[in-house]
Coordinates of N, CA and C in Angstrom, one line a residue:
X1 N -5.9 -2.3 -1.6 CA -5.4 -1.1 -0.9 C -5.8 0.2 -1.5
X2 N -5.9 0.2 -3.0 CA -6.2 1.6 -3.9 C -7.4 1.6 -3.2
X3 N -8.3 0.8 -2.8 CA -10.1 0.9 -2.9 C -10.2 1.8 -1.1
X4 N -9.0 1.2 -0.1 CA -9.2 1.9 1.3 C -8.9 3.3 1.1
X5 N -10.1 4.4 1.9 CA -10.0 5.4 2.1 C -8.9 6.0 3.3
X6 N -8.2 5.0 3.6 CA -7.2 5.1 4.8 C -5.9 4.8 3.7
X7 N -4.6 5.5 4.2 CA -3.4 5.3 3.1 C -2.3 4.2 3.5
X8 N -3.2 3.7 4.6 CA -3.0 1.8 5.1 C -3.6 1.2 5.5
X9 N -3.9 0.0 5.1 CA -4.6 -1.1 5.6 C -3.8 -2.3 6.7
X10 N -4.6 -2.8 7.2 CA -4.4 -4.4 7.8 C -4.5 -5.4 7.1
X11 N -3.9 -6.5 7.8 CA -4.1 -7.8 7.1 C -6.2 -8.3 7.1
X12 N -6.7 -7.5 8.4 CA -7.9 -8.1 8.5 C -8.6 -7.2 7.5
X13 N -8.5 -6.1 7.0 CA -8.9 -5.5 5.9 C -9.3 -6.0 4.8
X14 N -7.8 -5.9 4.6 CA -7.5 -7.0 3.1 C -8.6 -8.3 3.1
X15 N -8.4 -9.3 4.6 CA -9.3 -10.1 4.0 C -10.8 -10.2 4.0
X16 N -11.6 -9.4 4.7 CA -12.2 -8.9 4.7 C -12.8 -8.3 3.3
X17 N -12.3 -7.2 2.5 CA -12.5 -7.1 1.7 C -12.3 -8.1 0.3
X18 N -11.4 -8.8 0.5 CA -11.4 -9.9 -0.6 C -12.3 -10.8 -0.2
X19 N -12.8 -11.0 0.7 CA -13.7 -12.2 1.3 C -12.6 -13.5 1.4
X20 N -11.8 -13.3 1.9 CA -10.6 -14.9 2.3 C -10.0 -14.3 3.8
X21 N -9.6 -15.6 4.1 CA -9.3 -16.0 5.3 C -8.1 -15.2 5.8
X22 N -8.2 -14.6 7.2 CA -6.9 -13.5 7.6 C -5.6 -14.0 7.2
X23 N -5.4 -15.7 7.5 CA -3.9 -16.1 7.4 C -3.4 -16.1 5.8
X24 N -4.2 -15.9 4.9 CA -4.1 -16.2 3.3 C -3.9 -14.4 2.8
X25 N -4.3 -13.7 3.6 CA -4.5 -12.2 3.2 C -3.3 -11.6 3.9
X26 N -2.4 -12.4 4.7 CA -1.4 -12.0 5.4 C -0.2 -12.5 4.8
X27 N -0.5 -14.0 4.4 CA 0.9 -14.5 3.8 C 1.4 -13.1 2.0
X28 N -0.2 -13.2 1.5 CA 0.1 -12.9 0.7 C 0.6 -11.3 0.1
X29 N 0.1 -10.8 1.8 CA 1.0 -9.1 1.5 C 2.2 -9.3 2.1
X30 N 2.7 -10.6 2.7 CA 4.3 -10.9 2.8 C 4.9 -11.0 1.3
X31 N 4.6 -11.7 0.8 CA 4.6 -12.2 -0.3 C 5.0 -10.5 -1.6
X32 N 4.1 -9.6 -1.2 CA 4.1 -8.6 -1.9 C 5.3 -7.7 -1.0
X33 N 5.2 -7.8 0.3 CA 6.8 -7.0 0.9 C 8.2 -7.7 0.5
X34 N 8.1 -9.4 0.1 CA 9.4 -9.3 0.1 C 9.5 -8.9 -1.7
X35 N 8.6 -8.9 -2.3 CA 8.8 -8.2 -3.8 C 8.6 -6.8 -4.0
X36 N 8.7 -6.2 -2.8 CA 8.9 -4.5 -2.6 C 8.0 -3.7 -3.2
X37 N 6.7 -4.7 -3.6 CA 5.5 -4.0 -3.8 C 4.7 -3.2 -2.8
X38 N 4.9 -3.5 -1.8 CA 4.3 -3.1 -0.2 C 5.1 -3.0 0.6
X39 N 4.8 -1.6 1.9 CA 5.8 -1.6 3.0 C 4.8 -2.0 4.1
X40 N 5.5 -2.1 5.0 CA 4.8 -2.2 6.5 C 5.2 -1.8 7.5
X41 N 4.6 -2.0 8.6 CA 5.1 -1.1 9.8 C 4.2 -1.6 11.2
X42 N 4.6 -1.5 12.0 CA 4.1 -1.7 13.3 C 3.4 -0.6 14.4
X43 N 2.1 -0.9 13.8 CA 1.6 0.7 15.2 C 1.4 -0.4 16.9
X44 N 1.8 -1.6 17.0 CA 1.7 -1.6 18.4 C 2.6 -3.6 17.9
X45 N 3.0 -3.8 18.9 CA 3.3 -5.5 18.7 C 2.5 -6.3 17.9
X46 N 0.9 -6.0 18.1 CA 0.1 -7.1 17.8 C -0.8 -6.3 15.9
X47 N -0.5 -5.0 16.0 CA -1.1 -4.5 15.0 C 0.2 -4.3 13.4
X48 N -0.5 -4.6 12.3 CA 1.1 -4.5 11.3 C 0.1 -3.6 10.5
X49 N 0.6 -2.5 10.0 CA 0.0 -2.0 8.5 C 0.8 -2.1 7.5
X50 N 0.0 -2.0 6.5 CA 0.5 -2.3 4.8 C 0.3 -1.3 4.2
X51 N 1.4 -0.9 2.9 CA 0.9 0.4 2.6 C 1.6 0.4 1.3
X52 N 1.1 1.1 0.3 CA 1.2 0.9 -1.5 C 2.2 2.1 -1.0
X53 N 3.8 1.6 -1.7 CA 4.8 3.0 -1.6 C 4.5 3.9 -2.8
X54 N 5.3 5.4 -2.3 CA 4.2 6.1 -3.0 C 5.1 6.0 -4.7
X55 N 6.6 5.0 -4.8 CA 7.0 5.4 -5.9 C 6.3 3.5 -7.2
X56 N 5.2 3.5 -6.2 CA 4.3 1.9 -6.8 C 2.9 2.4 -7.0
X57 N 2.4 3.4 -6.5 CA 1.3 4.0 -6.6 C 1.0 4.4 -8.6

């Protein structure tokens, strides 16, 4: 997420950029929300963003 020029990314970002599979790139920024490393949010039903808080930055 430090490396995106946007101050949120997607799950398809993420895998994309790690080169792994969407469902592996998705569990694993769950994984970092429920350890309060990451927030998220919903810009439409089907879209979620992820985002480094700024007091983890």
């Amino acid at each position: 997420m430090r490396e995106s020029e946007f101050p949120a990314v997607t799950a398809r970002w993420v895998a994309d950029t790690l080169e792994i599979e969407r469902p592996s790139a998705h569990r694993r920024l769950e994984e970092l929300h429920e350890n309060r490393e990451v927030e998220r949010g919903k810009l439409s039903p089907r879209v979620v963003i992820w985002w480094i808080p700024d007091d983890k930055e």
